[in-house]
Coordinates of C-alpha atoms in Angstrom, one line a residue:
Chain Q
X1 CA 44.3 -65.4 3.6
X2 CA 44.1 -65.8 0.4
X3 CA 45.4 -63.4 -2.3
X4 CA 42.9 -63.4 -5.1
X5 CA 42.9 -59.8 -6.1
X6 CA 46.7 -58.9 -7.3
X7 CA 46.3 -56.4 -9.5
X8 CA 44.6 -53.0 -9.3
X9 CA 42.6 -53.9 -12.6
X10 CA 41.0 -56.6 -10.9
X11 CA 39.3 -53.9 -8.7
X12 CA 39.2 -51.1 -11.5
X13 CA 37.9 -53.2 -14.1
X14 CA 37.3 -55.7 -16.4
X15 CA 35.8 -53.2 -18.8
X16 CA 32.7 -55.6 -19.8
X17 CA 29.5 -55.9 -21.2
X18 CA 26.7 -55.9 -18.6
X19 CA 25.1 -57.3 -16.0
X20 CA 27.1 -58.8 -13.4
X21 CA 30.6 -59.1 -13.2
X22 CA 30.8 -62.5 -10.9
X23 CA 27.8 -63.8 -13.0
X24 CA 28.6 -62.6 -16.6
X25 CA 32.7 -61.2 -16.6
X26 CA 33.6 -64.2 -14.3
X27 CA 31.6 -66.5 -15.8
X28 CA 33.2 -65.5 -19.3
X29 CA 36.7 -66.4 -17.3
X30 CA 35.8 -70.0 -16.3
X31 CA 34.6 -70.6 -19.4
X32 CA 38.0 -69.5 -20.8
X33 CA 39.7 -71.6 -18.3
X34 CA 37.7 -74.9 -19.4
X35 CA 38.7 -73.6 -23.1
X36 CA 42.4 -73.6 -22.3
X37 CA 42.4 -76.5 -20.2
X38 CA 40.3 -78.3 -23.1
X39 CA 42.6 -77.2 -26.1
X40 CA 40.5 -78.7 -28.6
X41 CA 36.7 -77.9 -29.9
X42 CA 34.1 -79.9 -28.0
X43 CA 31.1 -81.3 -29.5
X44 CA 28.9 -81.3 -26.0
X45 CA 29.1 -79.0 -23.4
X46 CA 27.5 -79.6 -20.1
X47 CA 27.1 -76.8 -17.4
X48 CA 26.4 -77.5 -13.8
X49 CA 25.0 -74.7 -11.7
X50 CA 25.2 -74.3 -8.0
X51 CA 23.8 -71.8 -5.5
X52 CA 23.6 -68.4 -6.5
X53 CA 24.4 -69.6 -10.1
X54 CA 21.4 -72.0 -10.2
X55 CA 19.2 -69.3 -8.8
X56 CA 19.8 -66.6 -10.8
X57 CA 22.2 -67.5 -14.2
X58 CA 19.2 -66.8 -16.3
X59 CA 18.7 -63.0 -14.9
X60 CA 22.9 -62.6 -15.4
X61 CA 23.3 -64.0 -19.1
X62 CA 25.8 -66.2 -17.5
X63 CA 24.7 -68.9 -20.0
X64 CA 26.0 -67.1 -22.8
X65 CA 28.6 -65.8 -20.9
X66 CA 30.1 -68.9 -20.0
X67 CA 29.4 -70.0 -23.7
X68 CA 31.7 -67.3 -24.8
X69 CA 34.5 -68.2 -22.8
X70 CA 34.4 -71.6 -23.7
X71 CA 34.6 -70.4 -27.2
X72 CA 37.5 -68.1 -26.4
X73 CA 35.9 -64.5 -26.2
X74 CA 36.9 -61.6 -24.1
X75 CA 34.5 -60.2 -21.6
X76 CA 33.9 -57.1 -23.7
X77 CA 33.3 -59.2 -27.0
X78 CA 30.5 -58.0 -29.0
X79 CA 29.8 -61.6 -29.7
X80 CA 29.1 -62.5 -26.0
X81 CA 25.1 -62.5 -26.1
X82 CA 25.1 -64.3 -29.4
X83 CA 27.4 -67.0 -28.2
X84 CA 24.8 -69.7 -27.7
X85 CA 23.8 -69.7 -31.2
X86 CA 27.3 -69.5 -32.5
X87 CA 28.1 -72.5 -30.6
X88 CA 25.2 -74.1 -31.9
X89 CA 26.1 -73.3 -35.3
X90 CA 29.5 -75.1 -35.0
X91 CA 27.8 -78.1 -34.1
X92 CA 28.7 -77.9 -30.1
X93 CA 25.8 -79.3 -27.8
X94 CA 25.0 -77.2 -25.1
X95 CA 23.3 -78.0 -21.7
X96 CA 22.6 -76.3 -18.6
X97 CA 21.8 -78.3 -15.1
X98 CA 20.5 -76.2 -11.9
X99 CA 21.8 -78.4 -9.3
X100 CA 19.9 -78.1 -6.1
X101 CA 22.5 -79.2 -3.7
X102 CA 25.5 -77.1 -2.0
X103 CA 28.7 -76.5 -4.1
X104 CA 30.9 -79.1 -4.2
X105 CA 33.6 -76.9 -4.3
X106 CA 32.2 -74.7 -1.3
X107 CA 31.4 -71.4 -3.2
X108 CA 28.1 -69.9 -4.2
X109 CA 28.9 -68.9 -7.6
X110 CA 29.9 -72.4 -9.1
X111 CA 30.1 -73.6 -12.0
X112 CA 31.2 -77.2 -13.2
X113 CA 31.8 -77.5 -17.1
X114 CA 32.0 -80.8 -19.1
X115 CA 33.5 -80.2 -22.0
X116 CA 34.1 -83.5 -24.6
X117 CA 34.2 -84.7 -28.4
X118 CA 35.2 -88.1 -29.1
X119 CA 39.0 -88.3 -28.2
X120 CA 38.6 -86.5 -24.9
X121 CA 36.6 -85.3 -21.6
X122 CA 37.7 -82.6 -19.5
X123 CA 35.7 -81.4 -16.0
X124 CA 36.6 -78.2 -14.8
X125 CA 35.2 -76.4 -11.2
X126 CA 35.2 -72.9 -11.0
X127 CA 34.1 -70.2 -8.9
X128 CA 33.1 -66.6 -9.4
X129 CA 34.4 -64.7 -6.4
X130 CA 33.5 -61.3 -7.1
X131 CA 34.2 -58.4 -9.7
X132 CA 35.5 -60.8 -12.4
X133 CA 38.0 -62.6 -10.8
X134 CA 37.7 -66.3 -10.5
X135 CA 39.2 -69.4 -8.7
X136 CA 39.6 -72.9 -10.2
X137 CA 39.3 -75.6 -7.7
X138 CA 39.3 -78.7 -9.3
X139 CA 40.1 -80.0 -12.7
X140 CA 39.7 -83.5 -14.3
X141 CA 41.8 -84.2 -17.3
X142 CA 43.8 -87.2 -18.5
X143 CA 43.1 -89.0 -16.0
X144 CA 44.8 -86.5 -13.3
X145 CA 42.1 -85.1 -10.5
X146 CA 44.0 -81.7 -10.1
X147 CA 42.7 -80.0 -6.8
X148 CA 44.5 -76.3 -6.8
X149 CA 43.8 -74.1 -4.1
X150 CA 42.2 -71.7 -6.6
X151 CA 43.9 -68.4 -7.2
X152 CA 45.0 -67.7 -10.4
X153 CA 47.6 -67.7 -12.0
X154 CA 48.1 -71.6 -12.4
X155 CA 50.2 -73.5 -14.5
X156 CA 49.9 -76.9 -15.5
X157 CA 52.7 -79.0 -17.2
X158 CA 52.6 -82.6 -17.9
X159 CA 56.1 -84.0 -18.2
X160 CA 59.2 -85.5 -16.3
X161 CA 61.6 -84.8 -13.8
X162 CA 63.8 -82.8 -16.2
X163 CA 60.8 -80.5 -17.3
X164 CA 59.9 -79.6 -13.9
X165 CA 63.4 -78.6 -13.3
X166 CA 63.6 -76.4 -16.7
X167 CA 60.0 -74.8 -15.9
X168 CA 60.9 -74.1 -12.0
X169 CA 64.3 -72.6 -13.4
X170 CA 62.3 -70.4 -15.6
X171 CA 59.4 -69.2 -13.3
X172 CA 62.3 -68.7 -10.8
X173 CA 63.6 -65.5 -13.3
X174 CA 60.2 -64.2 -13.3
X175 CA 57.4 -65.0 -10.4
X176 CA 57.8 -66.5 -7.0
X177 CA 55.6 -69.6 -6.8
X178 CA 53.3 -69.7 -3.8
X179 CA 52.7 -73.7 -4.2
X180 CA 53.6 -76.6 -6.0
X181 CA 51.7 -80.0 -6.0
X182 CA 52.2 -83.5 -8.4
X183 CA 50.0 -85.7 -9.6
X184 CA 50.3 -89.1 -10.9
X185 CA 48.7 -91.5 -13.4
X186 CA 50.5 -94.8 -14.3
X187 CA 52.5 -93.6 -16.7
X188 CA 52.4 -89.6 -16.4
X189 CA 53.0 -86.8 -14.1
X190 CA 51.9 -83.6 -14.1
X191 CA 52.8 -80.3 -11.9
X192 CA 51.1 -77.9 -10.7
X193 CA 52.6 -74.3 -9.9
X194 CA 50.4 -71.6 -8.3
X195 CA 52.3 -68.3 -9.1
X196 CA 52.4 -65.0 -7.6
X197 CA 52.8 -62.8 -10.8
X198 CA 51.1 -63.5 -14.4
X199 CA 53.3 -64.5 -16.7
X200 CA 54.0 -61.9 -19.6
X201 CA 53.7 -63.5 -23.0
X202 CA 57.3 -63.7 -24.0
X203 CA 57.9 -65.6 -21.1
X204 CA 54.8 -68.1 -21.7
X205 CA 56.2 -68.7 -25.0
X206 CA 59.5 -69.6 -24.1
X207 CA 58.0 -72.3 -21.7
X208 CA 55.5 -73.6 -24.6
X209 CA 58.5 -74.0 -27.0
X210 CA 59.9 -76.3 -24.6
X211 CA 57.3 -78.0 -23.0
X212 CA 54.2 -79.1 -25.6
X213 CA 51.6 -80.0 -22.8
X214 CA 51.3 -76.9 -21.2
X215 CA 48.6 -75.3 -19.4
X216 CA 48.2 -71.8 -18.3
X217 CA 45.3 -70.3 -16.3
Chain S
X1 CA 51.9 -56.1 -1.7
X2 CA 49.6 -53.5 0.8
X3 CA 47.6 -56.0 2.8
X4 CA 46.1 -53.6 5.4
X5 CA 44.6 -49.9 5.6
X6 CA 47.2 -49.7 8.1
X7 CA 49.9 -50.5 6.0
X8 CA 48.9 -48.6 3.3
X9 CA 48.2 -45.3 5.3
X10 CA 51.7 -45.8 7.3
X11 CA 53.4 -45.9 3.8
X12 CA 51.9 -43.1 2.5
X13 CA 52.7 -41.3 5.8
X14 CA 56.1 -42.2 6.3
X15 CA 57.2 -41.5 2.3
X16 CA 54.9 -39.0 1.7
X17 CA 53.6 -40.5 -0.9
X18 CA 50.3 -40.4 -2.2
X19 CA 48.2 -43.6 -2.1
X20 CA 47.3 -43.2 -5.8
X21 CA 51.3 -43.1 -6.6
X22 CA 52.0 -46.3 -4.2
X23 CA 49.3 -48.4 -5.8
X24 CA 51.0 -47.4 -9.3
X25 CA 54.6 -48.5 -8.1
X26 CA 53.1 -51.5 -6.6
X27 CA 51.2 -52.5 -9.9
X28 CA 54.3 -52.0 -12.3
X29 CA 56.4 -54.1 -9.9
X30 CA 53.7 -56.8 -9.4
X31 CA 53.2 -57.3 -13.1
X32 CA 56.3 -56.0 -14.7
X33 CA 55.0 -53.5 -16.5
X34 CA 56.0 -49.9 -17.4
X35 CA 54.5 -46.7 -15.8
X36 CA 53.0 -45.8 -19.3
X37 CA 51.6 -49.3 -19.3
X38 CA 49.8 -49.2 -16.6
X39 CA 48.9 -45.7 -16.7
X40 CA 47.2 -45.8 -20.4
X41 CA 45.4 -49.1 -18.9
X42 CA 44.1 -47.1 -16.3
X43 CA 42.9 -43.8 -19.0
X44 CA 41.3 -46.6 -20.9
X45 CA 38.8 -47.4 -18.2
X46 CA 38.3 -44.0 -17.5
X47 CA 37.1 -43.4 -21.2
X48 CA 34.8 -46.2 -20.8
X49 CA 33.1 -44.9 -17.3
X50 CA 33.0 -41.3 -18.9
X51 CA 31.2 -42.7 -22.0
X52 CA 28.6 -45.0 -20.0
X53 CA 28.2 -41.7 -17.6
X54 CA 27.3 -39.8 -20.8
X55 CA 25.2 -42.6 -22.7
X56 CA 22.4 -43.1 -19.6
X57 CA 21.3 -39.6 -20.0
X58 CA 21.1 -39.4 -24.0
X59 CA 17.8 -38.8 -25.5
X60 CA 15.2 -40.8 -23.6
X61 CA 18.0 -42.9 -22.0
X62 CA 18.6 -46.4 -22.0
X63 CA 16.4 -49.3 -20.9
X64 CA 16.7 -53.1 -20.2
X65 CA 15.4 -55.7 -21.8
X66 CA 13.2 -56.8 -19.0
X67 CA 11.4 -53.2 -18.8
X68 CA 12.7 -53.3 -14.8
X69 CA 15.1 -50.3 -15.1
X70 CA 15.9 -47.4 -17.7
X71 CA 15.4 -43.6 -18.3
X72 CA 15.5 -42.3 -14.6
X73 CA 18.8 -40.9 -15.2
X74 CA 17.0 -38.9 -17.8
X75 CA 14.8 -38.1 -15.3
X76 CA 17.4 -36.7 -12.9
X77 CA 18.9 -34.9 -15.3
X78 CA 15.4 -33.0 -16.0
X79 CA 14.7 -32.2 -12.6
X80 CA 18.0 -31.0 -12.1
X81 CA 17.9 -28.6 -14.6
X82 CA 14.5 -27.2 -12.6
X83 CA 17.2 -26.0 -10.1
X84 CA 14.9 -26.8 -6.9
X85 CA 16.7 -30.2 -5.6
X86 CA 16.3 -30.5 -2.1
X87 CA 19.8 -32.2 -1.7
X88 CA 21.9 -29.9 -3.8
X89 CA 22.8 -30.1 -7.2
X90 CA 26.1 -31.5 -6.7
X91 CA 24.8 -34.5 -4.4
X92 CA 21.8 -34.9 -7.4
X93 CA 24.7 -35.0 -9.8
X94 CA 26.4 -37.9 -8.4
X95 CA 23.2 -39.8 -8.0
X96 CA 22.5 -39.3 -11.7
X97 CA 26.0 -40.3 -12.9
X98 CA 25.8 -43.5 -10.8
X99 CA 22.0 -44.4 -12.0
X100 CA 23.1 -43.7 -15.1
X101 CA 26.0 -46.1 -15.3
X102 CA 24.2 -48.7 -13.8
X103 CA 21.3 -48.2 -16.5
X104 CA 23.8 -48.7 -18.9
X105 CA 24.9 -51.8 -17.3
X106 CA 21.6 -53.4 -17.1
X107 CA 21.0 -53.1 -20.3
X108 CA 24.0 -54.8 -21.4
X109 CA 26.3 -51.7 -22.3
X110 CA 30.1 -51.7 -21.7
X111 CA 30.8 -50.7 -18.4
X112 CA 34.1 -50.7 -16.2
X113 CA 33.3 -52.5 -13.4
X114 CA 34.3 -51.1 -10.2
X115 CA 34.6 -53.4 -8.4
X116 CA 31.7 -55.1 -9.4
X117 CA 29.6 -54.7 -12.3
X118 CA 26.6 -54.5 -9.7
X119 CA 28.3 -51.4 -8.0
X120 CA 30.0 -50.1 -11.5
X121 CA 28.0 -46.7 -10.7
X122 CA 29.1 -45.6 -7.2
X123 CA 32.5 -44.8 -8.5
X124 CA 31.8 -42.8 -11.3
X125 CA 29.2 -40.7 -9.1
X126 CA 31.7 -39.5 -7.2
X127 CA 34.3 -38.8 -9.8
X128 CA 32.9 -37.0 -12.1
X129 CA 31.2 -34.2 -9.5
X130 CA 34.4 -34.2 -7.6
X131 CA 36.3 -33.2 -10.9
X132 CA 34.0 -30.1 -11.4
X133 CA 34.1 -29.3 -8.0
X134 CA 37.6 -29.5 -7.6
X135 CA 38.9 -28.5 -11.0
X136 CA 40.6 -32.2 -11.5
X137 CA 42.6 -32.3 -14.4
X138 CA 42.8 -35.4 -16.6
X139 CA 45.7 -36.8 -14.6
X140 CA 44.0 -35.9 -11.2
X141 CA 41.2 -38.3 -12.4
X142 CA 43.5 -41.4 -13.3
X143 CA 45.2 -41.0 -10.1
X144 CA 41.8 -40.8 -8.0
X145 CA 41.1 -44.5 -9.9
X146 CA 44.3 -45.8 -8.6
X147 CA 43.8 -44.8 -5.2
X148 CA 40.2 -46.2 -5.4
X149 CA 41.9 -49.6 -6.5
X150 CA 44.5 -49.5 -3.6
X151 CA 42.0 -48.9 -1.1
X152 CA 39.5 -51.6 -2.9
X153 CA 42.0 -54.4 -3.0
X154 CA 42.7 -54.2 0.7
X155 CA 38.8 -54.7 1.1
X156 CA 38.8 -57.7 -1.5
X157 CA 41.6 -59.1 -0.1
X158 CA 40.4 -59.4 3.4
X159 CA 36.7 -59.3 3.0
X160 CA 35.6 -59.7 -0.6
X161 CA 33.4 -58.0 -3.3
X162 CA 31.1 -60.6 -4.0
X163 CA 27.2 -60.0 -3.1
X164 CA 26.8 -63.9 -3.3
X165 CA 29.6 -64.3 -0.5
X166 CA 29.3 -60.8 1.5
X167 CA 25.7 -59.3 0.4
X168 CA 25.2 -55.6 -1.4
X169 CA 27.8 -54.1 1.8
X170 CA 30.3 -55.6 -0.6
X171 CA 29.7 -54.6 -3.3
X172 CA 28.3 -50.9 -3.1
X173 CA 29.8 -50.7 0.4
X174 CA 33.2 -51.6 -0.8
X175 CA 32.7 -49.1 -4.1
X176 CA 31.4 -46.4 -1.5
X177 CA 34.5 -47.0 0.7
X178 CA 36.6 -46.6 -2.3
X179 CA 34.9 -43.8 -3.7
X180 CA 35.2 -42.1 -0.4
X181 CA 39.0 -42.4 0.4
X182 CA 39.9 -41.5 -3.5
X183 CA 37.8 -38.3 -2.9
X184 CA 39.8 -37.2 0.2
X185 CA 43.4 -37.8 -1.4
X186 CA 41.7 -35.6 -4.4
X187 CA 40.5 -33.2 -2.2
X188 CA 43.6 -32.4 -0.7
X189 CA 43.2 -34.8 2.5
X190 CA 45.9 -36.9 4.1
X191 CA 45.7 -41.0 3.7
X192 CA 44.9 -41.1 7.5
X193 CA 41.6 -38.9 6.7
X194 CA 41.2 -41.6 3.6
X195 CA 41.1 -44.5 5.8
X196 CA 38.7 -42.4 8.2
X197 CA 35.9 -41.9 5.0
X198 CA 36.5 -45.7 4.2
X199 CA 35.7 -46.7 7.5
X200 CA 32.9 -44.4 8.0
X201 CA 31.3 -45.2 4.6
X202 CA 31.7 -48.8 5.3
X203 CA 30.2 -48.4 8.8
X204 CA 27.2 -46.6 7.2
X205 CA 26.1 -49.5 5.1
X206 CA 27.2 -52.6 6.9
X207 CA 24.6 -55.3 6.5
X208 CA 23.4 -54.4 3.3
X209 CA 21.5 -57.3 1.7
X210 CA 21.9 -58.5 -1.6
X211 CA 18.0 -59.3 -2.9
X212 CA 18.1 -58.7 -6.5
X213 CA 14.3 -59.0 -7.9
X214 CA 14.2 -62.0 -10.7
X215 CA 17.8 -62.4 -9.4
X216 CA 18.6 -59.4 -12.1
X217 CA 21.3 -56.6 -11.2
X218 CA 18.3 -53.8 -11.9
X219 CA 16.0 -53.8 -8.6
X220 CA 17.2 -52.5 -6.1
X221 CA 20.7 -52.1 -7.5
X222 CA 20.8 -49.3 -9.7
X223 CA 19.6 -46.9 -6.6
X224 CA 21.9 -48.7 -4.4
X225 CA 24.3 -46.9 -6.2
X226 CA 22.8 -43.9 -6.0
X227 CA 23.2 -44.3 -2.0
X228 CA 26.8 -45.4 -2.5
X229 CA 27.6 -42.3 -4.4
X230 CA 26.1 -40.0 -1.9
X231 CA 27.2 -41.9 1.0
X232 CA 30.9 -42.0 -0.5
X233 CA 30.6 -37.9 -0.7
X234 CA 29.1 -37.5 2.9
X235 CA 31.7 -39.4 4.3
X236 CA 34.6 -38.0 2.3
X237 CA 33.0 -34.6 3.9
X238 CA 33.1 -35.6 7.2
X239 CA 36.5 -36.8 7.5
X240 CA 37.7 -33.8 6.1
X241 CA 36.3 -32.1 8.8
X242 CA 38.2 -34.3 11.0
X243 CA 35.3 -36.5 11.8
X244 CA 36.8 -40.1 12.6
X245 CA 35.0 -43.4 12.7
X246 CA 36.6 -44.6 16.1
X247 CA 36.6 -47.8 15.0
X248 CA 39.7 -48.4 12.6
X249 CA 39.2 -48.9 9.2
X250 CA 40.8 -52.9 9.1
X251 CA 38.7 -53.5 12.0
X252 CA 35.5 -52.5 10.0
X253 CA 36.6 -54.4 7.0
X254 CA 37.0 -57.6 9.2
X255 CA 33.5 -56.8 10.6
X256 CA 31.6 -56.5 7.1
X257 CA 33.3 -59.9 6.3
X258 CA 31.8 -61.5 9.3
X259 CA 28.4 -59.8 8.6
X260 CA 28.7 -61.2 5.0
X261 CA 29.3 -64.6 6.2
X262 CA 26.4 -64.5 8.8
X263 CA 24.0 -63.6 6.1
X264 CA 21.2 -66.0 5.3
X265 CA 21.7 -67.7 1.9
X266 CA 18.4 -66.1 0.8
X267 CA 20.1 -62.2 1.1
X268 CA 23.2 -63.1 -0.8
X269 CA 22.1 -62.6 -4.7
X270 CA 20.0 -66.0 -4.8
X271 CA 16.7 -63.6 -5.6
X272 CA 15.0 -65.7 -2.9
X273 CA 14.6 -62.6 0.0
X274 CA 14.3 -59.4 0.7
X275 CA 12.6 -57.2 -2.1
X276 CA 12.7 -60.4 -4.7
X277 CA 10.6 -62.0 -2.1
X278 CA 7.8 -59.4 -1.8
X279 CA 4.6 -59.9 -3.8
X280 CA 5.4 -57.5 -6.6
X281 CA 9.1 -59.0 -6.9
X282 CA 7.8 -62.2 -7.0
X283 CA 4.9 -61.0 -10.1
X284 CA 7.9 -59.7 -11.9
X285 CA 10.2 -62.9 -11.7
X286 CA 7.3 -65.0 -12.6
X287 CA 6.3 -62.5 -15.6
X288 CA 10.1 -62.4 -16.7
X289 CA 10.9 -66.1 -16.9
X290 CA 7.3 -67.9 -16.7
X291 CA 5.0 -69.0 -13.6
X292 CA 7.5 -72.2 -12.9
X293 CA 10.2 -70.5 -11.2
X294 CA 11.4 -70.8 -7.6
X295 CA 9.9 -68.2 -5.4
X296 CA 11.3 -68.4 -2.1
X297 CA 13.5 -70.9 0.0

């Protein structure tokens, strides 16, 4: 059984701007994940919606919610409903596409986000599983095609064997690691760690000091 | 982590510890947080819930931008003031609180999702009437939320809480079950009785579809929370009276998961079936989004 809901505040919470936890608060969360992965200002954003997201995104405010996340807003930020004009003012081109086929990642609340600028492009496939909780099931970045099981938290680290040993040693002191995967391109390696517990900020800061190319979702 | 109702009830019974306390301890250990951190985070959620319950009955109430919902919590408040409700003032106060909260949600106000925004009125519907009924103090109200959360986590991890995957039974049904179980604890019932209340609450709403008109969390979502809150109070009372569900809670949750997976896509938050597919529902969708919208599978 996949344990997606690890905290009582996944159930009693989040505090959010209505109307939908899965289609609004969850959409903010998927956008925030994409923001952390891209880690830069995009000039072009394309959102592909599937199934329930494709049918009901307009009514639920999913569009501005997902853009809010890409801009790094929290779900209860009062700027959430105005995120699209805010993004456009920053020179970000935004496109929404309602796909008619089933979700490629197997969930009715699916959004696939493409973020790009002149330097880089990433594609993040997320789904909103209810109550504002999300899964990230595919990430295409820097030549890697990463396919996590889905539940967060997930830590991604680009580095070498010694970096992996150092990260693993640090993680062992703060959480169990439910799953690990390694991905390769011609000249680089990426390590994925699926964590049991959320990392505290100071632990994450410790890791980020030693390893510059970290993504924490 | 408690992965089944059975485990949760057994832990509470054998250690003579309320489920709220077990939940606080689990949260502290899972997130390496202090009791104060966990407690104050829940207090903030309670504040948000209380504000939403009040906001929906101030003045003429709140209205969504579509005009589909709003102002009805105020009507209930005025009706209650006349003192002739058929189902009793406590029941209608619960209904008013539930509707008030969901009207705030539909009007894009701030709510605390319990467990979802679509089902956000059910738990406050229950909590703020039993607060008066049982003279709950602030601490007991916070504990109510930890208890509800503990049972809700088991439901969410075993079946799910999204209308798009499980229908409304997974949202309002889960919220109602959480409210029923927590109300039993608040009233001094045992964890075993809480699990019976939970099982009855879900059983009563099994199969409830998610069919939002125009895909909006308004019709019928706002009033489904009225039935969620009412069903929670009824189920809690039945359990406190000693009634049992006969089918154990964990099996009921598994049944809900299977029923949800068996629902056609049109009845899982696509806005293409049920009330959304009625002539009036379709007209509303066209009025809001234009005549070119998709109106059926």
